[in-house]
Every structure is written in C-alpha cells, then in structure tokens.
Coordinates of C-alpha atoms in Angstrom, one line a residue:
X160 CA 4.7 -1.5 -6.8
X161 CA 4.0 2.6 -7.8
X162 CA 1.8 4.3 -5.4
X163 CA 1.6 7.7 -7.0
X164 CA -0.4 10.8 -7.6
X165 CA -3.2 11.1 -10.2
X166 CA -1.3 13.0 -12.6
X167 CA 2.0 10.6 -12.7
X168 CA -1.0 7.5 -12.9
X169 CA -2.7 9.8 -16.0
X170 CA 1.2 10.4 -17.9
X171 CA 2.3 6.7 -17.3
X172 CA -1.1 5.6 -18.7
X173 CA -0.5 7.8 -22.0
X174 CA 2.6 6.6 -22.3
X175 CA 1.6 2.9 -22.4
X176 CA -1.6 4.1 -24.6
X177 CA 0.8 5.0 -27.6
X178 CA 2.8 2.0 -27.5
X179 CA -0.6 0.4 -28.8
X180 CA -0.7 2.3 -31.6
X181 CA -0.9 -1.3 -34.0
X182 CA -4.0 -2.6 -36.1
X183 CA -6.8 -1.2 -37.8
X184 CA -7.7 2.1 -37.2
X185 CA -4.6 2.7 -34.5
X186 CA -5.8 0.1 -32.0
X187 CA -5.1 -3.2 -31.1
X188 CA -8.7 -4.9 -29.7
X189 CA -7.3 -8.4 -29.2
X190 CA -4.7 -7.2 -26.7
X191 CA -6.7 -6.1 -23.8
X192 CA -9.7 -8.8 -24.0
X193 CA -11.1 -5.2 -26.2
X194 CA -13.8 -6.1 -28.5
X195 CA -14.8 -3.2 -31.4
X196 CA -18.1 -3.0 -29.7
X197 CA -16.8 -2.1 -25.9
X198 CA -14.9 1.2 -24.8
X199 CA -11.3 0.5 -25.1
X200 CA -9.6 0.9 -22.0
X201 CA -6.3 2.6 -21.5
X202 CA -6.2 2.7 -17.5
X203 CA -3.4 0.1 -16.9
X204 CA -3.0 -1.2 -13.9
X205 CA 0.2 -3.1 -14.6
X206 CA 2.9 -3.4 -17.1
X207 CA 5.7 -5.7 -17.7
X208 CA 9.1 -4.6 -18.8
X209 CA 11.8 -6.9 -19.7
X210 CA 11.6 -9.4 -16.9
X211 CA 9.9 -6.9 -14.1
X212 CA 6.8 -6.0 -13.1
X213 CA 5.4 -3.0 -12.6
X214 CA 1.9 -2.5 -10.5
X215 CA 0.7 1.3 -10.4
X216 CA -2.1 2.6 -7.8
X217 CA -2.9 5.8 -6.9
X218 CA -2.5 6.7 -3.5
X219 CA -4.7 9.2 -1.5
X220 CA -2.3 10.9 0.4
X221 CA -0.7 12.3 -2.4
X222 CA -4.0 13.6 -4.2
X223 CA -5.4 14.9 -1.0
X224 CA -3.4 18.2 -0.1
X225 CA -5.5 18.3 3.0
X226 CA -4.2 14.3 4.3
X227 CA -0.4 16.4 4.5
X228 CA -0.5 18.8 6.9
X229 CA 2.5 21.5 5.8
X230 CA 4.1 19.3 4.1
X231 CA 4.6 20.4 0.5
X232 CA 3.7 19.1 -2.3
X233 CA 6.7 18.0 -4.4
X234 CA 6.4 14.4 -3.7
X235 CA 4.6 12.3 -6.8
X236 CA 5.1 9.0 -5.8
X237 CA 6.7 5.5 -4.0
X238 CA 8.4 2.7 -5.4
X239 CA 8.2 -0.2 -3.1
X240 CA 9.5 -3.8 -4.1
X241 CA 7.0 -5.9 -4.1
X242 CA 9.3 -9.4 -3.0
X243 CA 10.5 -10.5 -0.2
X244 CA 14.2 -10.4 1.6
X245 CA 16.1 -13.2 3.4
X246 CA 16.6 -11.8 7.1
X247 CA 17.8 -13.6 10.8
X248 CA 15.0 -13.6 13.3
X249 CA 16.8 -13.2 16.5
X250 CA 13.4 -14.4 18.0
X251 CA 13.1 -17.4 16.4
X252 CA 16.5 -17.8 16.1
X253 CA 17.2 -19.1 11.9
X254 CA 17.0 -17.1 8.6
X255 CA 13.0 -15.9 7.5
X256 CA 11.8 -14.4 4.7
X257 CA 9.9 -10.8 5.1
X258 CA 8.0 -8.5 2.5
X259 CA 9.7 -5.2 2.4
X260 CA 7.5 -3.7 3.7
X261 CA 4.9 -5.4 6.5
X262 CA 3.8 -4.6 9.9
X263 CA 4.1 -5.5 13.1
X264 CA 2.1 -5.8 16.0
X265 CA 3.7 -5.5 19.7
X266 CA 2.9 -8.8 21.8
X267 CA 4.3 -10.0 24.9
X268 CA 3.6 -13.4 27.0
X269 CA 0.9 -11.8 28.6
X270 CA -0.8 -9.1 26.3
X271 CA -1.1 -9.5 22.4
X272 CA -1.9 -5.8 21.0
X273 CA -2.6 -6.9 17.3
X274 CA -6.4 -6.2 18.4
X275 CA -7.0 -6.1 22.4
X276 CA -10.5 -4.6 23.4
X277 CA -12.4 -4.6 26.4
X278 CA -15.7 -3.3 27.8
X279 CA -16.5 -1.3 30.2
X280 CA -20.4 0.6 31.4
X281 CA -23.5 -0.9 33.3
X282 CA -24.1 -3.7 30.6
X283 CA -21.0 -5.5 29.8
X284 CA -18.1 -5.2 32.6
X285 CA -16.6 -2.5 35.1
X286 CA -19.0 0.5 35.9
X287 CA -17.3 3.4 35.6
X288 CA -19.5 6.4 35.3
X289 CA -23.0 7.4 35.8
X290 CA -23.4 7.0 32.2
X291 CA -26.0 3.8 31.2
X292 CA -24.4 2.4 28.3
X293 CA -21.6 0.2 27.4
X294 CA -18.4 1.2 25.5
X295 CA -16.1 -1.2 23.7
X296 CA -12.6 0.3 23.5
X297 CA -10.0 -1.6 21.2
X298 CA -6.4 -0.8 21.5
X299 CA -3.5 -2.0 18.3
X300 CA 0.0 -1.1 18.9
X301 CA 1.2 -1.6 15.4
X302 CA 4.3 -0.4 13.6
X303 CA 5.2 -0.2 9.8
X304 CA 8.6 -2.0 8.8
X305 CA 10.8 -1.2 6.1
X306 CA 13.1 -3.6 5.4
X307 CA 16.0 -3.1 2.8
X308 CA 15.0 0.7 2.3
X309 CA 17.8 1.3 -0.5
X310 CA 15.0 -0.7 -2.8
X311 CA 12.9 2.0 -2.3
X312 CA 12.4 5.1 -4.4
X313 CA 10.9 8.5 -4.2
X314 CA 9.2 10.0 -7.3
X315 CA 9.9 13.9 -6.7
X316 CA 9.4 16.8 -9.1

C-alpha cells in the first residue's frame, strides 16, 4: 500500500499513463472498462507488477504543510505491506496472525477503553456543576502497532 503526496500520486499515474500507449489513436478503451464515448481515465488506483500488488492513496498529512507542525517537508510517501505476519501471542498463549500495521485498544478485566463514555449534568448521571445540561464524555486509549517495521519504506526526496 503507497500513501503518498499528490505530486508522487500525479508522476506514478503518468508513468502508468504511457505504458497504455496501444490501439487506435494511442489508447487502449477496452482496458479500463473505457468506451470512445466516456473520458478516459488515467487516475490509477492500483497496479500489478510481476506477482505484487501495488495500492496508491494520497494521504493528507503529507499535502497539508499545516497537519506537520516543523517538521519539514522532505517526506513523499509510506510503503506499508499490506499482509499479514505470523507472531506468538503471549496472551493467548499460540502463534496468530497480525496485519502490519493495526491498533490496539488498552482493556483490562474491569475497564475496556476501545470506546468507554459516561454522562455526567442534571439530566443523565452525577451533577457536577451549576450548569443545566448533560455532557457525554468518551474516552479511547488506543495505540498504532507496527509489526515487522523492516517491510516498511520511506519515500524521501
């Protein structure tokens, strides 16, 4: 899977564009369910090569300067494997298999935080303030996993 900028998304695009260069005219219609009557369309979402696949998406943070903070700008994309990996769960105690890259949600015997919420104001629960209305509050303690990390790839420029 590429999660990259606009401008990586834009050249890999071109680059697939000209490989279509066969049938009358310089296009192929029958390829991409493209009739002569329709606007051909050259943003690919996916391409196979040999026996891979390869998914492309743009990805916000990197086309948004202002979703970064400081951090410059020479990053232009992710390659994340989109499979899974054989790991040992010392929880459960045998061999799983795991995405690269998932999440995971903290949880004991007595609190689950994949989505705990609770109310509180004159309506629904504890009173609290002065205030006349009820607030819902919702609390997820979640982290992002990234398992086998040397499949992963940064697109720098």
């Amino acid at each position: 899977m590429l999660f990259i900028n606009r401008e990586v998304s834009l050249a890999i695009d071109d680059m697939l564009a000209t490989q279509n260069s066969y049938g009358a005219g310089g296009t192929s219609y029958g390829v991409f369910s493209n009739s002569e009557d329709m606007a051909l369309n050259l943003g690919f979402s996916g391409f196979r090569r040999g026996s891979y696949d390869f998914y492309k998406t743009d990805w916000k943070y990197l086309n948004d300067a202002s979703t970064r903070g400081i951090i410059e700008n020479d990053i232009r994309g992710v390659v994340v494997p989109a499979g899974t990996s054989t790991v040992y769960d010392q929880t459960l105690g045998k061999n799983i298999k795991r995405p690269f890259l998932h999440v995971r949600y903290r949880a004991s015997q007595a609190d689950d935080r994949k989505m705990k919420s609770w109310t509180t104001g004159s309506v629904g629960g504890n009173i609290t303030s002065d205030l006349d209305a009820m607030e819902v509050h919702y609390l997820s303690e979640r982290c992002l996993i990234t398992q086998g990390a040397n499949n992963f790839m940064l697109l720098t420029s």
